[in-house]
PDB file of C-alpha atoms and ligand atoms in Angstrom:
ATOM      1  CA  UNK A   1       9.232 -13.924   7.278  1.00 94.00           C
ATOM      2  CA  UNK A   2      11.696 -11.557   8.260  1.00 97.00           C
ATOM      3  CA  UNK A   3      11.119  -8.889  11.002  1.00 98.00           C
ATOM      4  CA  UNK A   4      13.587  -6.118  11.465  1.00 98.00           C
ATOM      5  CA  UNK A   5      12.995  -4.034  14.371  1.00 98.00           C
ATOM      6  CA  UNK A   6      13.281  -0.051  13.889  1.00 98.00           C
ATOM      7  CA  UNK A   7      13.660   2.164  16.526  1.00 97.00           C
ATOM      8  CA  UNK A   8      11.219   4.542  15.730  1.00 98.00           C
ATOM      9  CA  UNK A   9       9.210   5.938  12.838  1.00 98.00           C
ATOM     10  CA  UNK A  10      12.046   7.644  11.113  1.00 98.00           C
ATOM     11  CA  UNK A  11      14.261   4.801  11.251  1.00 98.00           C
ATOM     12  CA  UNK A  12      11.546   2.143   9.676  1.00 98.00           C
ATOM     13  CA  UNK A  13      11.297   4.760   7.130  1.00 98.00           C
ATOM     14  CA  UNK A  14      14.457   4.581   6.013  1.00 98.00           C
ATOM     15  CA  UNK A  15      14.912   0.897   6.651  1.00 98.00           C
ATOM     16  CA  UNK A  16      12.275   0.516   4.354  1.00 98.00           C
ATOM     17  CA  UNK A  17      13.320   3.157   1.827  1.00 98.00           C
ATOM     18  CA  UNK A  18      16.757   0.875   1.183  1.00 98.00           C
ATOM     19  CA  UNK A  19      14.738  -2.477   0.847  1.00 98.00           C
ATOM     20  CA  UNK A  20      12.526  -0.486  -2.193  1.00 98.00           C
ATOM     21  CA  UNK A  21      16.280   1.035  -3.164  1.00 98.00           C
ATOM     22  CA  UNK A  22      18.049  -2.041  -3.608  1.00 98.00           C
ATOM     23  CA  UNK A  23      14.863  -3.312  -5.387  1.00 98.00           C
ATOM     24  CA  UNK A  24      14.883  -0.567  -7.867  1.00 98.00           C
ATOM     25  CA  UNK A  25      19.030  -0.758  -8.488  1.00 97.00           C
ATOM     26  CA  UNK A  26      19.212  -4.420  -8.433  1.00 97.00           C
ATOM     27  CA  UNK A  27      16.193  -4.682 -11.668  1.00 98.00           C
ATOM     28  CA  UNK A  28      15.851  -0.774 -12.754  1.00 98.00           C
ATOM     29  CA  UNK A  29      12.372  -2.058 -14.437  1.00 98.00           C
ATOM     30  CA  UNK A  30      10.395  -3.516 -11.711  1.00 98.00           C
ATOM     31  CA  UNK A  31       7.158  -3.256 -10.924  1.00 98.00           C
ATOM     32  CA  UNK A  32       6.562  -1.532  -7.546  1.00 98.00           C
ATOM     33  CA  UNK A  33       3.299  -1.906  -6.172  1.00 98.00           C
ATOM     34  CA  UNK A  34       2.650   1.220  -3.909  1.00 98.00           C
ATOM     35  CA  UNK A  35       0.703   1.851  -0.660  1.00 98.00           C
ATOM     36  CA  UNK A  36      -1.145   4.989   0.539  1.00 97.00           C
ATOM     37  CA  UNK A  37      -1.563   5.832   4.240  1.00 94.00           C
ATOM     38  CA  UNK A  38       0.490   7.405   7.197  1.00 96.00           C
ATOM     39  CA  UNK A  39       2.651   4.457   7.153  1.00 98.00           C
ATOM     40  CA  UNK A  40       4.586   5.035   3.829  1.00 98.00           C
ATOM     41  CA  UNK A  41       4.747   8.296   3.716  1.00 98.00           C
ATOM     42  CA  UNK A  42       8.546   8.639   5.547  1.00 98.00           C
ATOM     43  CA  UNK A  43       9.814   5.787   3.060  1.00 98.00           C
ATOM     44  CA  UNK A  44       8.695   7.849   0.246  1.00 98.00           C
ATOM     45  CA  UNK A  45      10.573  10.919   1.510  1.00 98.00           C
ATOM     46  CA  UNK A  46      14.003   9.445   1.940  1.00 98.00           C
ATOM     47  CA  UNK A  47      13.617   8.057  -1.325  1.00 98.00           C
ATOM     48  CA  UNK A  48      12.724  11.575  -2.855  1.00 98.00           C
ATOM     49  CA  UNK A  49      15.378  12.403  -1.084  1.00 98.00           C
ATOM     50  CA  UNK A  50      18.053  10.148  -2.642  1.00 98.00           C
ATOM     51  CA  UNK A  51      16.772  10.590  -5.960  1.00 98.00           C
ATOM     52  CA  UNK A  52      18.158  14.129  -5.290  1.00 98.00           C
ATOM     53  CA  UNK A  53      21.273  13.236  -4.238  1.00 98.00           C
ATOM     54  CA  UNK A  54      21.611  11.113  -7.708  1.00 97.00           C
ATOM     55  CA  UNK A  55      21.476   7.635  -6.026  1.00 96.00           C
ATOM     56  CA  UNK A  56      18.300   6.396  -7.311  1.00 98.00           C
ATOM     57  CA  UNK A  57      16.901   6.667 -11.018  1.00 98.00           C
ATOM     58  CA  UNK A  58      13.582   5.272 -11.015  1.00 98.00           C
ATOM     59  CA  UNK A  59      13.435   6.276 -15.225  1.00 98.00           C
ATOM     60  CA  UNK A  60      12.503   2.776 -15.657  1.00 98.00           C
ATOM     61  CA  UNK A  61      10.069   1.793 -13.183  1.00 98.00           C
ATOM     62  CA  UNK A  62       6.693   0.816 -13.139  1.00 98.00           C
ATOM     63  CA  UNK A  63       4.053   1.422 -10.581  1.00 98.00           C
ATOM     64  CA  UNK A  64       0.762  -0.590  -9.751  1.00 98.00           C
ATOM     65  CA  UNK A  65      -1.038   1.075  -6.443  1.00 98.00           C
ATOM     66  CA  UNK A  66      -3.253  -0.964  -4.257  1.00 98.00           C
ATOM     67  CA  UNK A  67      -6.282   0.811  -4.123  1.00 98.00           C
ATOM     68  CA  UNK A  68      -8.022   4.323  -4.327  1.00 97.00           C
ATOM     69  CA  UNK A  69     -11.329   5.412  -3.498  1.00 95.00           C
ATOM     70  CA  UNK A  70     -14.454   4.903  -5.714  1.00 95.00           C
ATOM     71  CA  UNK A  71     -16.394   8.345  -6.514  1.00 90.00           C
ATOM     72  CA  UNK A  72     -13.090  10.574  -6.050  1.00 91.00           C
ATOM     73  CA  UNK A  73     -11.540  12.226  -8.958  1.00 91.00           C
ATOM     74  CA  UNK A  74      -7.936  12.940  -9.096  1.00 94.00           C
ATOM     75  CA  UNK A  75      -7.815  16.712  -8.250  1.00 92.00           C
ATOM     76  CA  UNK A  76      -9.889  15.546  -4.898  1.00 91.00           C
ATOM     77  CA  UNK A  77      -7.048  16.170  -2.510  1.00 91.00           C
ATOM     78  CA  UNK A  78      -8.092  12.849  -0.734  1.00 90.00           C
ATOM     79  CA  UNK A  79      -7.534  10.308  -3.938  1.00 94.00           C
ATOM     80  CA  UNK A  80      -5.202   8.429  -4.061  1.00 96.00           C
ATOM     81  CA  UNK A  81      -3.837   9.758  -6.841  1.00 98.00           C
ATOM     82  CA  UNK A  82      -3.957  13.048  -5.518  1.00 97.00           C
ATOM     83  CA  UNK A  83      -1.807  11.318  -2.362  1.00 97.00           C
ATOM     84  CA  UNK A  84       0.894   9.349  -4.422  1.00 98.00           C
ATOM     85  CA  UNK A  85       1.265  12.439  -6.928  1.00 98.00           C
ATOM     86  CA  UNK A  86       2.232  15.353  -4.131  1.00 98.00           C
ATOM     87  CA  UNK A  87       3.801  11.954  -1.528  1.00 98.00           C
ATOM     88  CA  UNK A  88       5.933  10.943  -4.229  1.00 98.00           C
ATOM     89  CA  UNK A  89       5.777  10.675  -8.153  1.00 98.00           C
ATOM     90  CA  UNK A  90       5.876  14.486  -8.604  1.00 98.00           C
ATOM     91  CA  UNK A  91       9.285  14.292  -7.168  1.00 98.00           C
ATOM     92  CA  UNK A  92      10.810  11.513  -8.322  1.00 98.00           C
ATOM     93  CA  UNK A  93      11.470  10.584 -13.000  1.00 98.00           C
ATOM     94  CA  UNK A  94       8.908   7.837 -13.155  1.00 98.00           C
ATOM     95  CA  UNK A  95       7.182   7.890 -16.295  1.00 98.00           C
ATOM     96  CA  UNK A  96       3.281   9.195 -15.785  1.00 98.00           C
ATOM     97  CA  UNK A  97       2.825   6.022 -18.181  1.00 98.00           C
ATOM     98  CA  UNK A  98       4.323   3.949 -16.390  1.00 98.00           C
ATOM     99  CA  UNK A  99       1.985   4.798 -13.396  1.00 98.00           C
ATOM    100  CA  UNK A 100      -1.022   2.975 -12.692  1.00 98.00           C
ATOM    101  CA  UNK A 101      -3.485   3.435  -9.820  1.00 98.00           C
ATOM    102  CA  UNK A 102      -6.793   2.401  -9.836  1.00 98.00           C
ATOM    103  CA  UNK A 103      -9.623   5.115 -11.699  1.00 98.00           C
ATOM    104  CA  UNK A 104     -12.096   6.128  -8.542  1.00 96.00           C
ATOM    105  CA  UNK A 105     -13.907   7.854 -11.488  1.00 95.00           C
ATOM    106  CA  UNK A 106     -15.235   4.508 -13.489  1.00 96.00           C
ATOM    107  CA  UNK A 107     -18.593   3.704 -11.923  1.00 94.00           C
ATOM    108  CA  UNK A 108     -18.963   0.598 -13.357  1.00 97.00           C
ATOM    109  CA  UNK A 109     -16.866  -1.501 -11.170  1.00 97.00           C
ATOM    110  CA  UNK A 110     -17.056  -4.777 -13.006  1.00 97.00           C
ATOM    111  CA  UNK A 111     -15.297  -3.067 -15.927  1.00 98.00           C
ATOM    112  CA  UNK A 112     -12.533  -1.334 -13.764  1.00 98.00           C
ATOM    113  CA  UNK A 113     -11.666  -4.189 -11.650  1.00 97.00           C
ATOM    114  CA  UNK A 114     -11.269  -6.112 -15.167  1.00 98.00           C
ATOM    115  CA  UNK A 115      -9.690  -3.408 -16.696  1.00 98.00           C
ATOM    116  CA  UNK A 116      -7.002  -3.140 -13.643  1.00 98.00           C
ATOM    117  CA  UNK A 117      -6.471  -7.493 -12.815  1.00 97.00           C
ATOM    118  CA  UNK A 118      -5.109  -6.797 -16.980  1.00 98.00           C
ATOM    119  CA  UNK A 119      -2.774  -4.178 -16.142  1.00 98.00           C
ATOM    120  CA  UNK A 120      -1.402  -6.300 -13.382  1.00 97.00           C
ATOM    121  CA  UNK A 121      -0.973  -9.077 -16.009  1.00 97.00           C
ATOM    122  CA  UNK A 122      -0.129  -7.146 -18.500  1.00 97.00           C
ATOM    123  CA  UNK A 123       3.014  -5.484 -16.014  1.00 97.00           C
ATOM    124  CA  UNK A 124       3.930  -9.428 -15.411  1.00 96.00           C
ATOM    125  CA  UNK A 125       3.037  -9.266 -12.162  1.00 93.00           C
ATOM    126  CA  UNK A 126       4.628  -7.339  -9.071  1.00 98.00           C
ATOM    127  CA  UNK A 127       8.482  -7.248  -8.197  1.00 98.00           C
ATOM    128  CA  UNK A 128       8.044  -5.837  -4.927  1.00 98.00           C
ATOM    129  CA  UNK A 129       4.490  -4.793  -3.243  1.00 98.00           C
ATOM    130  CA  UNK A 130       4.899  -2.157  -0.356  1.00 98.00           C
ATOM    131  CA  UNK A 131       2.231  -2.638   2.357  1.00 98.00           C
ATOM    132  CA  UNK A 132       0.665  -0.833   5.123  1.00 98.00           C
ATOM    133  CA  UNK A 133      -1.583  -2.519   7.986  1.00 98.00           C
ATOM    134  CA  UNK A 134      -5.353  -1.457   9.025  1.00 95.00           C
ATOM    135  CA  UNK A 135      -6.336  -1.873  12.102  1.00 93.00           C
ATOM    136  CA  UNK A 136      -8.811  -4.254  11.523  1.00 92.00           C
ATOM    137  CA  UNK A 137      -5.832  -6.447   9.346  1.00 96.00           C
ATOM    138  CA  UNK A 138      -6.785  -5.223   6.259  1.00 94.00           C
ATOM    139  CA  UNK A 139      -4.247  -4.924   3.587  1.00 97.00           C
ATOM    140  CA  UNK A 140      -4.830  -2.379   0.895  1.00 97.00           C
ATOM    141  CA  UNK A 141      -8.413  -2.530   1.010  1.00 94.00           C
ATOM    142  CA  UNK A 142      -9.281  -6.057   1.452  1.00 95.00           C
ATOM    143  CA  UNK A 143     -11.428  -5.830   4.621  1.00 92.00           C
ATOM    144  CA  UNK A 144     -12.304  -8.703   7.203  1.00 93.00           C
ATOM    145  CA  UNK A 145     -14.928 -11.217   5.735  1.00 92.00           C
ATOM    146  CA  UNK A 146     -15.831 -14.498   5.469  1.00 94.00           C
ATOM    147  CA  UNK A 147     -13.009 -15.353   2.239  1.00 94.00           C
ATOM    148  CA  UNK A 148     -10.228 -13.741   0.655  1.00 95.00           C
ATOM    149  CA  UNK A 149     -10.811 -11.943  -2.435  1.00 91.00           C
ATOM    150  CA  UNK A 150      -8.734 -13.112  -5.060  1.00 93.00           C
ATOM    151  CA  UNK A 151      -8.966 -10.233  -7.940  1.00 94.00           C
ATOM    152  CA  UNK A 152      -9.517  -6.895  -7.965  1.00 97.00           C
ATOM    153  CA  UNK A 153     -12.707  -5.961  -6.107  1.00 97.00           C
ATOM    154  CA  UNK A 154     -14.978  -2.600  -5.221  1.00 97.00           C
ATOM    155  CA  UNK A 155     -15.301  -2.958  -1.520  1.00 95.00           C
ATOM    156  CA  UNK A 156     -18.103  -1.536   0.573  1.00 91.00           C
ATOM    157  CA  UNK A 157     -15.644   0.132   3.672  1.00 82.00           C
ATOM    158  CA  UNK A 158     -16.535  -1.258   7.186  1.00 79.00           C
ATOM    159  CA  UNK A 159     -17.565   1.259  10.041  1.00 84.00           C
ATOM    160  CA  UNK A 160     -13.305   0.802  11.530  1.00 76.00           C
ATOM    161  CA  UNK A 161     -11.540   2.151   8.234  1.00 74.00           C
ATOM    162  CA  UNK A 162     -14.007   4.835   7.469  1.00 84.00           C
ATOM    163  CA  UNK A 163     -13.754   5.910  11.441  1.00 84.00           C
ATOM    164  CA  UNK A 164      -9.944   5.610  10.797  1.00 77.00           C
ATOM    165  CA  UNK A 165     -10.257   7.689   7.549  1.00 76.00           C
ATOM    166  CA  UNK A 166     -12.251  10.523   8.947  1.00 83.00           C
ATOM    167  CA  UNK A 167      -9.460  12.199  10.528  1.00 83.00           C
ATOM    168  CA  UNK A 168      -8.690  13.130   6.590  1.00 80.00           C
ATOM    169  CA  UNK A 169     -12.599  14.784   5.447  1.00 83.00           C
ATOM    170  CA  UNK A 170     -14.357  17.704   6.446  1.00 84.00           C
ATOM    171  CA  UNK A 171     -17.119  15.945   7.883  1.00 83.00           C
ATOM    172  CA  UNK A 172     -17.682  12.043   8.224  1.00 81.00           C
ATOM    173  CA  UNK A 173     -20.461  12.088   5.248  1.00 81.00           C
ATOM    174  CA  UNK A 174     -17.846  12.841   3.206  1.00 81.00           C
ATOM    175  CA  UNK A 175     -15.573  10.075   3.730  1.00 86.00           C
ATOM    176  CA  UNK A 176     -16.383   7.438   0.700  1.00 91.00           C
ATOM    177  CA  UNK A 177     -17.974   4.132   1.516  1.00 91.00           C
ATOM    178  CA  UNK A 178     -16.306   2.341  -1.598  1.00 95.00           C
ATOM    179  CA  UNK A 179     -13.023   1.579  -3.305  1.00 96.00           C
ATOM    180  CA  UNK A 180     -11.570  -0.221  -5.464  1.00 97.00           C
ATOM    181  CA  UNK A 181      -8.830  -2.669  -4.188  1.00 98.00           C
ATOM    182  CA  UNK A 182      -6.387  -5.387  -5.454  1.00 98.00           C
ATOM    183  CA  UNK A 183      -7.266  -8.717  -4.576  1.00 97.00           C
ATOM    184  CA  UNK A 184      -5.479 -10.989  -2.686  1.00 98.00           C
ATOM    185  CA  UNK A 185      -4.072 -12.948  -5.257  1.00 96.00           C
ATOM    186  CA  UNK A 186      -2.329 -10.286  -7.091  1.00 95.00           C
ATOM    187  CA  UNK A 187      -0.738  -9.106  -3.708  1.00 97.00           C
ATOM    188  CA  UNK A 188       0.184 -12.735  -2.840  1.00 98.00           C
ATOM    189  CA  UNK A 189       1.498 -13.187  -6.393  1.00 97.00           C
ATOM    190  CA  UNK A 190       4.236 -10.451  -5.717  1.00 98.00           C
ATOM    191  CA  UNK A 191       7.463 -11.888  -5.956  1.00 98.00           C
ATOM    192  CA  UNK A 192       8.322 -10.033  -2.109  1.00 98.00           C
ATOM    193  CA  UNK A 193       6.277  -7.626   0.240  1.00 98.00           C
ATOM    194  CA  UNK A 194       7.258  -5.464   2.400  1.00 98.00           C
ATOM    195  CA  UNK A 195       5.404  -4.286   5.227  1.00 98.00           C
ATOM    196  CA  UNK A 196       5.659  -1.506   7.365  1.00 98.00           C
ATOM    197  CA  UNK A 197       3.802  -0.753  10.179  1.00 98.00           C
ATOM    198  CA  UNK A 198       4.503   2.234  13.159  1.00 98.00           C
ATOM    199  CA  UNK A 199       3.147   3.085  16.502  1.00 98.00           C
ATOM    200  CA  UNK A 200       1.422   1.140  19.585  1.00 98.00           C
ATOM    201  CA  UNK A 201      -2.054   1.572  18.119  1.00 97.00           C
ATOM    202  CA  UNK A 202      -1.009  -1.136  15.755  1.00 98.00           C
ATOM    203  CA  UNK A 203       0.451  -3.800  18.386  1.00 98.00           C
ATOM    204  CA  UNK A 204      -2.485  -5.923  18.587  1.00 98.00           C
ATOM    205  CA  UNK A 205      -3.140  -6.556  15.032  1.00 98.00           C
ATOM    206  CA  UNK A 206       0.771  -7.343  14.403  1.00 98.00           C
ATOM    207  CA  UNK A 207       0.284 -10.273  17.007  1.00 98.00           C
ATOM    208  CA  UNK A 208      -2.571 -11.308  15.706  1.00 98.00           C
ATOM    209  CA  UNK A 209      -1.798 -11.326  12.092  1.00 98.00           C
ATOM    210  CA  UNK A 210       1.623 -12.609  11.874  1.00 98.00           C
ATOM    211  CA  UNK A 211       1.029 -14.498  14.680  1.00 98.00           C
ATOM    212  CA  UNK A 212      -2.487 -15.909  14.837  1.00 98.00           C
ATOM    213  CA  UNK A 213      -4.598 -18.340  12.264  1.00 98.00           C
ATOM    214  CA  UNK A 214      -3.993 -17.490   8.937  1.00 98.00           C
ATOM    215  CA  UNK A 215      -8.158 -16.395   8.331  1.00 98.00           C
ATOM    216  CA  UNK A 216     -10.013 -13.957   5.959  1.00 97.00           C
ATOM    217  CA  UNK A 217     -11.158 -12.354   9.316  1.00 97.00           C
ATOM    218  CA  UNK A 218      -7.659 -10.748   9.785  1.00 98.00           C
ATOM    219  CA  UNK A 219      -6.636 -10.628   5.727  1.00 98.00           C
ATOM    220  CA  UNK A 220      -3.168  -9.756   6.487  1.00 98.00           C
ATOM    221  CA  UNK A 221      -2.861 -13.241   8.046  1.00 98.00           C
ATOM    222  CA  UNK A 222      -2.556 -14.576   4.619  1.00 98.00           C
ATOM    223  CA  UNK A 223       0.777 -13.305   4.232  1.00 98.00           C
ATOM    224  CA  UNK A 224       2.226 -15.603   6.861  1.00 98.00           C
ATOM    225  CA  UNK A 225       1.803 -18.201   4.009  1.00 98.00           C
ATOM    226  CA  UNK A 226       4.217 -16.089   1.125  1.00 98.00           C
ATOM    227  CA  UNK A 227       7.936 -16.957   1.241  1.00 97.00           C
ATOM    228  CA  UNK A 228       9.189 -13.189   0.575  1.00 98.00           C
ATOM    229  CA  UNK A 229       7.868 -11.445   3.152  1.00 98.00           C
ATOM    230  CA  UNK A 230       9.359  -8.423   5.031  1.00 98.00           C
ATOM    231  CA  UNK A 231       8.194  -6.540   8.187  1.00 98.00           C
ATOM    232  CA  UNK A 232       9.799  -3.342   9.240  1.00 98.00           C
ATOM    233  CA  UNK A 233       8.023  -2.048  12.041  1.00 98.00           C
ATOM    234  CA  UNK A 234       9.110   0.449  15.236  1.00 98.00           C
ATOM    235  CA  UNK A 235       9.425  -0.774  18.823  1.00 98.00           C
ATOM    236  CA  UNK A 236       5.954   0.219  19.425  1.00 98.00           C
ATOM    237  CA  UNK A 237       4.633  -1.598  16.843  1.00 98.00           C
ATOM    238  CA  UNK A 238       6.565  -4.492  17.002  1.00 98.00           C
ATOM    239  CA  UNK A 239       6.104  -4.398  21.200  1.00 98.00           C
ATOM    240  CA  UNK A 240       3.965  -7.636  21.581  1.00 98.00           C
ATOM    241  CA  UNK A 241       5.595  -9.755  19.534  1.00 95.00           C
TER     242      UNK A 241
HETATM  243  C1  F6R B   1      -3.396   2.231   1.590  1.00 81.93           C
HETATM  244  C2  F6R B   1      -3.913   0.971   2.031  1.00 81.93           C
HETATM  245  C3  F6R B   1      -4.282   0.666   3.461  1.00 81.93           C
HETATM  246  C4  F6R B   1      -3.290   1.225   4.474  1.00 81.93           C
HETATM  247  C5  F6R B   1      -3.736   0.877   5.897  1.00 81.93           C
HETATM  248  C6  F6R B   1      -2.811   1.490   6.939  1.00 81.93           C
HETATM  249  O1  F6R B   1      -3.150   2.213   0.196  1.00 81.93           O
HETATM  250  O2  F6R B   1      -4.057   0.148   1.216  1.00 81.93           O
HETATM  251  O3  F6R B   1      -4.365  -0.728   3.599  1.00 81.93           O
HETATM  252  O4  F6R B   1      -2.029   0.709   4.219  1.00 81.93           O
HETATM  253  O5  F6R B   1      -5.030   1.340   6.119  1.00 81.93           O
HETATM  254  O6  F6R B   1      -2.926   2.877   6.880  1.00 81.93           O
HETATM  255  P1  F6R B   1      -1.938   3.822   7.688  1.00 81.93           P
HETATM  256  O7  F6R B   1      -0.580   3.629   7.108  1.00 81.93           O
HETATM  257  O8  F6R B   1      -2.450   5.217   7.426  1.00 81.93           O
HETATM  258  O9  F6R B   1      -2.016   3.416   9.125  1.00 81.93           O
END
């Protein structure tokens, strides 16, 4: 694993923006696979940003996102989709085709998390899959439990990430209790991750899961065992390891 070590929030950001960069120039159609969250969000500005300027075409690129909330529709300004649209592929040439998150709309989850494991296979897998880190270790939404989920799941949320996503609803009954998430195996298929990860709240789970046993109970562990793996993360972050 490789750790670089950003100053600050801004400076992960664009750290991470020229990792996805020299992804994108070095094989124009990759598959990215995208994260939501507060982590991401400064990557996906300075690469807005550079699109501007004419340094990045992303014409051919194609997009798998990690996860997105089950029972949200896309206009719901707390989807996913609603996220990556205004955060980043309203800005930037990717095809809408060539987009694919999963559909919080489909309530039969068996035939969604079929439906998306084939676009994954279909894509040929995942070039490069941007990740943020929960508290609780998750990665996308692939919560603590007793085993890693290998495919594409609907996950009931535990009581940590819906307390973490509440800042974002109205009122906590609000927040959904299920998504839909990639599995394990089509994140640890990716041919490199990158991770980025900001502020002190987030100390603690760096140690523990880059750092500790590899275990379902911390499901970002798993990625100690990939041999492409990238962590950008700020001093604060980064400050206990
Ligand atoms: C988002 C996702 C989550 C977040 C994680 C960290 O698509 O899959 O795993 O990456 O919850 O969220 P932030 O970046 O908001 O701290």
């Amino acid at each position: 694993m490789r750790i670089y070590r950003a100053k600050d929030y801004h400076d992960m950001s664009r750290k991470a923006a020229n990792i996805i960069s020299a992804q994108v120039i070095m094989k124009p159609n990759c598959v990215l696979g995208l994260a939501t969250g507060s982590s991401p969000i400064g990557a996906y500005k300075q690469l807005i940003e550079w699109y501007h300027k004419g340094d990045i075409d992303f014409s051919e690129v194609r997009t798998v996102n990690l996860d997105e909330y089950k029972g949200l529709s896309r206009d719901n300004d707390q989807s996913y989709y609603y996220f990556m649209h205004k955060n980043f592929f309203d800005a930037v040439n990717i095809p809408p085709e060539s987009i694919n998150i999963p559909n919080g709309m489909e309530s039969d989850a068996a035939k969604e998390c079929a439906r998306y494991d084939e676009v994954i296979r279909s894509l040929g897998g995942i070039d490069l899959q941007l990740l943020g880190l929960g508290h609780n270790g998750h990665i996308g939404f692939n919560e603590p439990g007793e085993a890693f989920e290998k495919e594409t799941h609907c996950v009931a949320l535990t009581e940590s990430t819906i307390e973490a996503n509440k800042r974002f609803f109205e009122r906590e009954e609000d927040v959904p209790r299920f998504a839909y998430t990639m599995g394990i195996r089509s994140i640890m298929q990716a041919h490199s991750i990158l991770l980025v990860v900001s502020g002190q709240d987030k100390a603690e789970i760096v140690k523990r899961a880059f750092f500790g046993p590899v275990t379902p109970q911390v499901p970002a562990s798993v990625l100690q065992l990939h041999n492409h793996v990238t962590l950008v993360g700020d001093e604060a972050a980064l400050s206990l390891i």
